[in-house]
PDB file of C-alpha atoms in Angstrom:
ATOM      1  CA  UNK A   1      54.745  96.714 108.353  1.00  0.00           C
ATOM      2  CA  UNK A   2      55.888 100.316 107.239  1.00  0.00           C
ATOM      3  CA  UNK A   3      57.566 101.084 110.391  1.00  0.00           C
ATOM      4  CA  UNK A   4      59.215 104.382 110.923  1.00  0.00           C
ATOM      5  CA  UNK A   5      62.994 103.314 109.491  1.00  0.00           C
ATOM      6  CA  UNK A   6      62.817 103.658 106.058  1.00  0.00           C
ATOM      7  CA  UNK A   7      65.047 104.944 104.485  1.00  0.00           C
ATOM      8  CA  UNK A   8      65.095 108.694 103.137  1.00  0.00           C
ATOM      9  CA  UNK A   9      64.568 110.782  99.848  1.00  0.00           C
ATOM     10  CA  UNK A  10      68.193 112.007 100.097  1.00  0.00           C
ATOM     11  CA  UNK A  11      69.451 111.019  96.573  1.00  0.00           C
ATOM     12  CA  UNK A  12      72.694 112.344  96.823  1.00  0.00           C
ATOM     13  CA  UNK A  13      73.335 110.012  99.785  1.00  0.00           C
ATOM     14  CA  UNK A  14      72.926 106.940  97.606  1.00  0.00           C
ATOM     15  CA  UNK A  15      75.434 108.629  94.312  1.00  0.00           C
ATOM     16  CA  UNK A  16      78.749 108.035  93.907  1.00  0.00           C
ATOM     17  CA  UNK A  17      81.330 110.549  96.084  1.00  0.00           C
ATOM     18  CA  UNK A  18      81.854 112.224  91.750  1.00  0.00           C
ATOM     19  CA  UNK A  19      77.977 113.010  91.280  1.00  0.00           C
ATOM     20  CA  UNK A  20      77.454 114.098  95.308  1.00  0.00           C
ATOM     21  CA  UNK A  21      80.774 116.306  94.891  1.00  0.00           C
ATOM     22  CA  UNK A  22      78.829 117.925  91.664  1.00  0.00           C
ATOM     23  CA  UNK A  23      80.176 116.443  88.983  1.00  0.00           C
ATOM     24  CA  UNK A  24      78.213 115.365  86.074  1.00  0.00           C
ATOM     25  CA  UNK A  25      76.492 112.060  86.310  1.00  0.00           C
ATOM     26  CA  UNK A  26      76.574 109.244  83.905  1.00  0.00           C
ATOM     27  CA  UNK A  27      73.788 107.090  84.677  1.00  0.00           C
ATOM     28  CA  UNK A  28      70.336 107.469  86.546  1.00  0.00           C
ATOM     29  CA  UNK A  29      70.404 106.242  89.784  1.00  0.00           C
ATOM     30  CA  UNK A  30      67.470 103.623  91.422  1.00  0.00           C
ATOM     31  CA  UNK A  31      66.473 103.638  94.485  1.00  0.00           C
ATOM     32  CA  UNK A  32      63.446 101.514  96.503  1.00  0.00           C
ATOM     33  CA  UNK A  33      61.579 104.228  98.644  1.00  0.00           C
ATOM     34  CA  UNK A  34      58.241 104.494 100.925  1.00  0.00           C
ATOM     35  CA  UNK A  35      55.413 106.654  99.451  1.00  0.00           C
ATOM     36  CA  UNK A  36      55.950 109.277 102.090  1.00  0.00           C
ATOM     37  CA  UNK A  37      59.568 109.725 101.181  1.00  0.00           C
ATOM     38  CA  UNK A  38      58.402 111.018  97.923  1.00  0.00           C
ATOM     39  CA  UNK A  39      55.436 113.132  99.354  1.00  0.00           C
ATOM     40  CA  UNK A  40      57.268 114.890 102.726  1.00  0.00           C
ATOM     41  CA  UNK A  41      60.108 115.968 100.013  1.00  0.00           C
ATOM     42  CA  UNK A  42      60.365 118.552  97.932  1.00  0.00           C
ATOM     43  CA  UNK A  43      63.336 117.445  95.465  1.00  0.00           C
ATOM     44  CA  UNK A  44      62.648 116.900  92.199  1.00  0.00           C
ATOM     45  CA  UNK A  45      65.593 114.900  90.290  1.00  0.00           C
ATOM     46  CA  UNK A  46      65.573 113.600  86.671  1.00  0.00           C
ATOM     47  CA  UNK A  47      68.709 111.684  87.371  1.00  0.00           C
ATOM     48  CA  UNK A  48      67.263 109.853  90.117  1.00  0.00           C
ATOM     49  CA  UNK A  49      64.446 106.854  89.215  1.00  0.00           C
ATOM     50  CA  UNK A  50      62.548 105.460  92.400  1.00  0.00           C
ATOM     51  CA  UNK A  51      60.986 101.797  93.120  1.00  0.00           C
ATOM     52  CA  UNK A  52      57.659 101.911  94.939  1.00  0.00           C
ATOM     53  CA  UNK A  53      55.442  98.882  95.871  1.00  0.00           C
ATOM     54  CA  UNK A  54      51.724  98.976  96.743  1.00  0.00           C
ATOM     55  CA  UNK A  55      48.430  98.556  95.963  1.00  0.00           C
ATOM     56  CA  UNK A  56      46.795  99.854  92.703  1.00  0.00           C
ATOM     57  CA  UNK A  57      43.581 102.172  92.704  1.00  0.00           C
ATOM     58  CA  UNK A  58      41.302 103.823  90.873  1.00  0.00           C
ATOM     59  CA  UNK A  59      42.784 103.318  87.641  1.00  0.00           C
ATOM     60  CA  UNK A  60      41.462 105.780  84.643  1.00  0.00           C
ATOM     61  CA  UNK A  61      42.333 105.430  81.042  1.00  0.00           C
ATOM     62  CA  UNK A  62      42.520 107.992  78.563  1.00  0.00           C
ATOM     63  CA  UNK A  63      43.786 108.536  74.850  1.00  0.00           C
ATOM     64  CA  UNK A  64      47.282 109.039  75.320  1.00  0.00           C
ATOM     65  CA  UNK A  65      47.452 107.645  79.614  1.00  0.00           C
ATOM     66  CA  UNK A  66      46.863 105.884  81.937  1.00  0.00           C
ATOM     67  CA  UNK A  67      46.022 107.499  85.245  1.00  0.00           C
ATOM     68  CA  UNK A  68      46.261 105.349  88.756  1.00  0.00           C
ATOM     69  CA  UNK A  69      46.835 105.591  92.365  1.00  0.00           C
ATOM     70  CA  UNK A  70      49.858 103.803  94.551  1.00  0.00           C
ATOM     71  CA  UNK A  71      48.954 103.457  97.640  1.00  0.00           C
ATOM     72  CA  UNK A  72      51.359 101.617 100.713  1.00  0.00           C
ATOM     73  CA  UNK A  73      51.176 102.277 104.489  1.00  0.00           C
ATOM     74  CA  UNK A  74      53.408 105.663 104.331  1.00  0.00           C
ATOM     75  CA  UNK A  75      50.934 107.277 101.744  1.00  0.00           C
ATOM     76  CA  UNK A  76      49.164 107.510  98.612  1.00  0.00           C
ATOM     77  CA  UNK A  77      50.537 108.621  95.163  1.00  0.00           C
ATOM     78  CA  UNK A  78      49.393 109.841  91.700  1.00  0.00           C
ATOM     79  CA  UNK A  79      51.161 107.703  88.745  1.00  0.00           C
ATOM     80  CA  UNK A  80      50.779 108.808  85.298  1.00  0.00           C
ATOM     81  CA  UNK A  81      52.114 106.264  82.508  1.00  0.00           C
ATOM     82  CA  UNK A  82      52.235 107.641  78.547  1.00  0.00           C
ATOM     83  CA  UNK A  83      51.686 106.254  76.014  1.00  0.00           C
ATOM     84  CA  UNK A  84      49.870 106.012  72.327  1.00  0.00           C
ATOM     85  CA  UNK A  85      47.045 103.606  71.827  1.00  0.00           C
ATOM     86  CA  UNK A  86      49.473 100.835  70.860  1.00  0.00           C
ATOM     87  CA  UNK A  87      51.757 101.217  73.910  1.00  0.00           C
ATOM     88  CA  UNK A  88      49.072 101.337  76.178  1.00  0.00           C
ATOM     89  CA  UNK A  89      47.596  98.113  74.910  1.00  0.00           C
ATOM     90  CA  UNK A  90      50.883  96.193  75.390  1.00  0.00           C
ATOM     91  CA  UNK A  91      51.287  97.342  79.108  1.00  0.00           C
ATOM     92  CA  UNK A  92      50.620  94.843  81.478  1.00  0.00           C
ATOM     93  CA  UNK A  93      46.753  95.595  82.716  1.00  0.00           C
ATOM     94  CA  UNK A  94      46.407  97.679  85.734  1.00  0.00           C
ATOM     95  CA  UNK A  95      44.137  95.700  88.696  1.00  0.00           C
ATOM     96  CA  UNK A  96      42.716  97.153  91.014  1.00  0.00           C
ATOM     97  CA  UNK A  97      43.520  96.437  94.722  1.00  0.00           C
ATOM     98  CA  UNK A  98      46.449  94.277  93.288  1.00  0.00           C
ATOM     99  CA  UNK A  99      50.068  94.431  94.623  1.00  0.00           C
ATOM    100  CA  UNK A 100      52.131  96.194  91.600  1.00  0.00           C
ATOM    101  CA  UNK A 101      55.572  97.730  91.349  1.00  0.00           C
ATOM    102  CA  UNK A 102      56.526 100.850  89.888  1.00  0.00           C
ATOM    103  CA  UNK A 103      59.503 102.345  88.485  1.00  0.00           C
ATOM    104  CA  UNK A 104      59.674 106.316  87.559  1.00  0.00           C
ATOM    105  CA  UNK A 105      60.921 110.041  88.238  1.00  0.00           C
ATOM    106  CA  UNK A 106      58.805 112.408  90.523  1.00  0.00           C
ATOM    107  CA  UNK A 107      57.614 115.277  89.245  1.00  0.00           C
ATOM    108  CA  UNK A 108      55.957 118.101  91.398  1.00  0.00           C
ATOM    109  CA  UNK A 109      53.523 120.335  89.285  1.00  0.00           C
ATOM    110  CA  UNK A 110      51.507 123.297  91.035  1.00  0.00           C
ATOM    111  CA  UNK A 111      52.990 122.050  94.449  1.00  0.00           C
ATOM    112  CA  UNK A 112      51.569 118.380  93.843  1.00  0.00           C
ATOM    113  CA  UNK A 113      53.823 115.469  93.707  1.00  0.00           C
ATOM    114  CA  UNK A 114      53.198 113.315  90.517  1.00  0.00           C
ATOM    115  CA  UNK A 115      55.155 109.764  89.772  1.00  0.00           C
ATOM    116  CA  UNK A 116      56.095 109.734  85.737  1.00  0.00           C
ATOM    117  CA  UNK A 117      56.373 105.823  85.393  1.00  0.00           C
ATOM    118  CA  UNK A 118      59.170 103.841  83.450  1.00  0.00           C
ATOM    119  CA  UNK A 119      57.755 100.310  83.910  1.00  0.00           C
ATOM    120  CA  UNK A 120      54.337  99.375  85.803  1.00  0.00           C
ATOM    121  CA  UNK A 121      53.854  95.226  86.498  1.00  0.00           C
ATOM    122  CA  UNK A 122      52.308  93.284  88.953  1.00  0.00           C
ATOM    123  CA  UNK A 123      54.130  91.558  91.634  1.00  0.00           C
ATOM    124  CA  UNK A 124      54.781  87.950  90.872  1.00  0.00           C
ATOM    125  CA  UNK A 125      54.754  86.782  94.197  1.00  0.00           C
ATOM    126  CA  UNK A 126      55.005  88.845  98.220  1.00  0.00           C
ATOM    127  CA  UNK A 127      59.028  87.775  98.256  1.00  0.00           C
ATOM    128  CA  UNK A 128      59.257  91.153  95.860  1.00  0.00           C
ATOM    129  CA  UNK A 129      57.221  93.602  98.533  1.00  0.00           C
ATOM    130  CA  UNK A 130      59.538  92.054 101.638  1.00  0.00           C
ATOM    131  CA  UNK A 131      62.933  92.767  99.264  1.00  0.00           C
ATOM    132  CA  UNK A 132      61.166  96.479  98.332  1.00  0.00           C
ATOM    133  CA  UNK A 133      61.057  96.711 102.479  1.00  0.00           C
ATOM    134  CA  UNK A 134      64.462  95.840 103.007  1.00  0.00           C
ATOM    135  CA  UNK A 135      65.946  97.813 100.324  1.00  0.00           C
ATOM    136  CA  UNK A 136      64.802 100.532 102.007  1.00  0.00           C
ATOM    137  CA  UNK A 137      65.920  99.987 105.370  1.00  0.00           C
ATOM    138  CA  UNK A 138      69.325  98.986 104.147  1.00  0.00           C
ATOM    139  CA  UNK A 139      69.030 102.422 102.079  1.00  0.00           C
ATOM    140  CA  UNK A 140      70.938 104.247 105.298  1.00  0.00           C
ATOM    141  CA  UNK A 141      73.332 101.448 106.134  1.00  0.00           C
ATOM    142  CA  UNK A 142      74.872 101.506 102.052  1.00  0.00           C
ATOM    143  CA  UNK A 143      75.298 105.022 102.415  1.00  0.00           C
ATOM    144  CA  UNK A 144      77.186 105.213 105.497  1.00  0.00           C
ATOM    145  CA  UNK A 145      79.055 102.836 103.688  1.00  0.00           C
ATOM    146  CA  UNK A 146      79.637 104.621 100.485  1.00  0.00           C
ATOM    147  CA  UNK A 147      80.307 108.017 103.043  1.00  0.00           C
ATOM    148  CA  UNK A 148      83.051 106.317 104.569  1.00  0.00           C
ATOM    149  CA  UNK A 149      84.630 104.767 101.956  1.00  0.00           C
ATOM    150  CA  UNK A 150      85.041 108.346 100.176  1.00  0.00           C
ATOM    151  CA  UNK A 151      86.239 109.936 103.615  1.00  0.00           C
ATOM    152  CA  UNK A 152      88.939 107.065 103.828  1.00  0.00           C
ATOM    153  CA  UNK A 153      89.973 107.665 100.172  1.00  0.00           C
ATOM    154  CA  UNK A 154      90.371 111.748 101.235  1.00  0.00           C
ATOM    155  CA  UNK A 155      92.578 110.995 104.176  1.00  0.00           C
ATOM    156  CA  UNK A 156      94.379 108.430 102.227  1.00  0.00           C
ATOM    157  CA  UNK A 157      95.348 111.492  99.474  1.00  0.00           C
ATOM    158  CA  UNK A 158      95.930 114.586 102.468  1.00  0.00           C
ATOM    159  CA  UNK A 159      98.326 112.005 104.384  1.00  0.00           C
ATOM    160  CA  UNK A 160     100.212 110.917 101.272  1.00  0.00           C
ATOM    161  CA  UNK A 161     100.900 114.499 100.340  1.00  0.00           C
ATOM    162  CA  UNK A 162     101.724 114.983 103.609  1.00  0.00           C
ATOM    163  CA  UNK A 163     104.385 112.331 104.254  1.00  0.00           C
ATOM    164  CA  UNK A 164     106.096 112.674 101.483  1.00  0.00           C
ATOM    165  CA  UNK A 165     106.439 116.405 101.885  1.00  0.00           C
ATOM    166  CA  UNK A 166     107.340 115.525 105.219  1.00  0.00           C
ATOM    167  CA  UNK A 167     110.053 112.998 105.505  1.00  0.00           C
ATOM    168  CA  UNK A 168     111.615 111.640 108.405  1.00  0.00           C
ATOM    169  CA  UNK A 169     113.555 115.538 109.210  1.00  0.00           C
ATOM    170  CA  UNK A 170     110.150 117.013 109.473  1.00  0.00           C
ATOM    171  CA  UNK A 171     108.138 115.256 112.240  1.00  0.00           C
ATOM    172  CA  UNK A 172     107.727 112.430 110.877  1.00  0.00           C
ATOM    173  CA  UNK A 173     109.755 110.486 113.493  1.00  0.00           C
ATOM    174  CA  UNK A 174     107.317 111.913 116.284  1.00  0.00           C
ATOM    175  CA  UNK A 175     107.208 111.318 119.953  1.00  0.00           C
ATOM    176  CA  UNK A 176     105.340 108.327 119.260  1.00  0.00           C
ATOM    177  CA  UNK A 177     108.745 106.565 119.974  1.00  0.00           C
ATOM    178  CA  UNK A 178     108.098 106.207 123.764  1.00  0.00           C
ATOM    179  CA  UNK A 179     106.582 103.048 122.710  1.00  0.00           C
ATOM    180  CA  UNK A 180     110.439 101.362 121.647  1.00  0.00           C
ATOM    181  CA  UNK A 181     109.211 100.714 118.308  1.00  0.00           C
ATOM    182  CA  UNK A 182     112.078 100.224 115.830  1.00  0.00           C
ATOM    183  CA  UNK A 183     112.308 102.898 112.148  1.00  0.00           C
ATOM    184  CA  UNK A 184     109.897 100.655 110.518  1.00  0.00           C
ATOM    185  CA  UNK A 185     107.330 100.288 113.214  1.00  0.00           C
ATOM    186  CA  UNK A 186     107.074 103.427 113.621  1.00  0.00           C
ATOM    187  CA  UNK A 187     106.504 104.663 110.514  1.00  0.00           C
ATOM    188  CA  UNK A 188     103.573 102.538 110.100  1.00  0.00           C
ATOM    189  CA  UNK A 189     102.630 103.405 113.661  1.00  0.00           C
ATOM    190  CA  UNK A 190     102.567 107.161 112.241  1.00  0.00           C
ATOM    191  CA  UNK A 191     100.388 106.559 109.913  1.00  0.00           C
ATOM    192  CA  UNK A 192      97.824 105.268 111.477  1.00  0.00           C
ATOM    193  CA  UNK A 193      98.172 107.740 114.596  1.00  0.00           C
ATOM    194  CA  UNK A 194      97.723 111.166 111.560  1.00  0.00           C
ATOM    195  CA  UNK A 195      94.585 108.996 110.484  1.00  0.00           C
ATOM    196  CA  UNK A 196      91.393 111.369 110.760  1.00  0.00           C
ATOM    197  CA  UNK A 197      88.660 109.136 109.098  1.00  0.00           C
ATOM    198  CA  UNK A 198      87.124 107.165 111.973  1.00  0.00           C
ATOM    199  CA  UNK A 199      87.325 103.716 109.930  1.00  0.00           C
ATOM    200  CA  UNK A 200      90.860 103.821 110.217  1.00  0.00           C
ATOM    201  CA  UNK A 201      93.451 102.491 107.400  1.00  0.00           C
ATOM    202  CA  UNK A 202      93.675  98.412 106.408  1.00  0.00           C
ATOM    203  CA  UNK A 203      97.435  97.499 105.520  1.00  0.00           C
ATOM    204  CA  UNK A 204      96.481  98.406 102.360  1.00  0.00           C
ATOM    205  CA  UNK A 205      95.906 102.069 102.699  1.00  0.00           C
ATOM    206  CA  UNK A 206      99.356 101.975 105.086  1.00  0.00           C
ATOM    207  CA  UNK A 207     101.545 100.533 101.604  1.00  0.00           C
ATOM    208  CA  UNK A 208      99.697 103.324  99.472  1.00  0.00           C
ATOM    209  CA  UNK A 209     100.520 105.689 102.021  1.00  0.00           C
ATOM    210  CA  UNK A 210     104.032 104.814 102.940  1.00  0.00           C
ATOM    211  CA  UNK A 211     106.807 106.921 101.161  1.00  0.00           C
ATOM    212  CA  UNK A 212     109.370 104.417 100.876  1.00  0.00           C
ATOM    213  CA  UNK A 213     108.405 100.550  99.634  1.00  0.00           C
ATOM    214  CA  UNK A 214     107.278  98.002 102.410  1.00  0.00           C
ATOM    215  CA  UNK A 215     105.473  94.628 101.548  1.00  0.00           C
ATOM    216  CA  UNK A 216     102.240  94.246 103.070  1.00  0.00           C
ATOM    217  CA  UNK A 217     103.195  90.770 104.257  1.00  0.00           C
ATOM    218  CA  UNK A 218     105.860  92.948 106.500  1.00  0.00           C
ATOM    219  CA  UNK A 219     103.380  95.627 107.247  1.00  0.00           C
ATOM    220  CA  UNK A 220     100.547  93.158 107.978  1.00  0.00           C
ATOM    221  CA  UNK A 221     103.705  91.694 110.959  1.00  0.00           C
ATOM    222  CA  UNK A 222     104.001  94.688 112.407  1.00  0.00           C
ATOM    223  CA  UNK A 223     100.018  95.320 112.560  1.00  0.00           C
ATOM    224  CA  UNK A 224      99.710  92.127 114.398  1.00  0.00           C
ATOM    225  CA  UNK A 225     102.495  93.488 116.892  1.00  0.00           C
ATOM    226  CA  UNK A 226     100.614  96.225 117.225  1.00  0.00           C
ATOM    227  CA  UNK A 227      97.705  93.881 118.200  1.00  0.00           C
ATOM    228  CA  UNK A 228      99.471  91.866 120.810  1.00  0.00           C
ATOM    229  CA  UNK A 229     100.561  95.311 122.348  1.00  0.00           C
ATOM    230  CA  UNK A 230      98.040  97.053 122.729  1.00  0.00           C
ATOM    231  CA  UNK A 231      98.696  99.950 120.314  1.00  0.00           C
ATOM    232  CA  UNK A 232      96.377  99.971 118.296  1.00  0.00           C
ATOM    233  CA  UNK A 233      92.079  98.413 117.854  1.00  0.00           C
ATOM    234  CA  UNK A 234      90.199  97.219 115.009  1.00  0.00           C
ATOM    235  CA  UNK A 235      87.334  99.309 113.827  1.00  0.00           C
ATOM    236  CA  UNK A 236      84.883  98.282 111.133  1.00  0.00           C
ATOM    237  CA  UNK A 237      86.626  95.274 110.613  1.00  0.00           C
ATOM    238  CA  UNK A 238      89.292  93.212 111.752  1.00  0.00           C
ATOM    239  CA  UNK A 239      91.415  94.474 108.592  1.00  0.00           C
ATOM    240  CA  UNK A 240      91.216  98.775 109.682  1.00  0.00           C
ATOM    241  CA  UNK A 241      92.832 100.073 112.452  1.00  0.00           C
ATOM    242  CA  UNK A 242      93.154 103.334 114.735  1.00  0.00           C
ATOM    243  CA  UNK A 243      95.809 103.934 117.564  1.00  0.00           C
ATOM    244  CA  UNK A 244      94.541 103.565 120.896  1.00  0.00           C
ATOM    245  CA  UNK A 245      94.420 106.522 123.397  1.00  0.00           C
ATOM    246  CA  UNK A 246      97.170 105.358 125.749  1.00  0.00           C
ATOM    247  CA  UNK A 247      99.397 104.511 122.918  1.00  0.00           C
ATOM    248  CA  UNK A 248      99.347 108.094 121.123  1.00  0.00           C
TER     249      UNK A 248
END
């Protein structure tokens, strides 16, 4: 039931576009990940806690630890959990061949890949190990999301600078006009032609765009237009938009 798609040990894939850019982050992100995502890489970040589910073995107790093996279908992992005498005692007890989830930071020390936990329990019923699975399938999916959310928000900045340095002396009334579209249209039409971010722009990012006013009631009119002619398709959703190759 660990097939092939999970998803990977990229952390910066799953930050906001402020931490992946390099900016400071301020708080530890959590992500759900396969034992062999943690073993195959060789990244070691504090910032960055990880979710695994499997089954506990050969537990060992010491003074100050408790020492235990994860073990899913992807791999098998060393988990260390701290603790004085009267910590240790209040953790939950650690069964053998038992389904148990784990929270904590790697740590790689003389090349081998350690898991520092943060919280250790059992499962409380299977429901938890298929939502472990799908987190990390759907690991990819949110961060093509997040990806393209960020590159829409770029192109949104470049093409405001842009226009309004621009005006309508300066190309901005291009030879888009073959298409008979009155001032108005065409602006809008413009915008969404200098798009670069293959999402396209919703009505919304048009308005923030625009360098005079226009209501989005108007602009979401002349989308529709656009629609019924043929300009321009829908991309992600029915509410973004790109100009279609025989309208450009």
């Amino acid at each position: 039931m660990w097939g092939d798609d999970e998803g990977g040990f990229n952390t910066t894939m799953t930050q906001s576009p402020s931490i992946a850019s390099g900016a400071e982050p301020k708080q530890n992100t959590v992500i759900s990940v396969a034992i062999r995502e943690l073993l195959d890489s060789n990244e070691e970040n504090k910032n960055t806690h990880v979710v695994v589910v499997g089954i506990i073995k050969q537990v060992e107790t010491q003074t100050l630890k408790n020492m235990f093996t994860i073990e899913d279908n992807t791999g098998r992992l060393l988990c260390i959990q701290w603790g004085d005498e009267n910590e240790l005692s209040r953790y939950p007890k650690l069964i053998e061949n038992a389904y148990f989830k784990v929270v904590g930071s790697k740590r790689i020390q003389n090349d081998k890949v350690t898991l520092l936990c943060h919280s250790v329990r059992p499962l409380e019923s299977l429901n938890e190990l298929t939502h472990h699975l799908l987190s990390i399938i759907a690991l990819p999916y949110q961060t093509e999301e997040i990806n393209m959310a960020s590159g829409t928000q770029q192109s949104i900045a470049t093409n405001q600078k842009e226009f309004l340095t621009s005006g309508d002396n300066n190309g901005f009334m291009d030879s888009s006009n073959n298409l008979s579209l009155n001032p108005r249209q065409l602006k809008v039409y413009t915008v969404i032609k200098r798009c670069q971010d293959e999402a396209g722009y919703s009505a919304s990012d048009i308005q923030k765009i625009l360098p005079e006013k226009m209501s989005l009631s108007e602009i979401e009119k002349i989308l529709s237009f656009f629609i019924e002619e043929g300009h321009i398709f829908s991309t992600i959703d029915e509410n973004h938009y790109k100009v279609t190759d025989f309208g450009s």
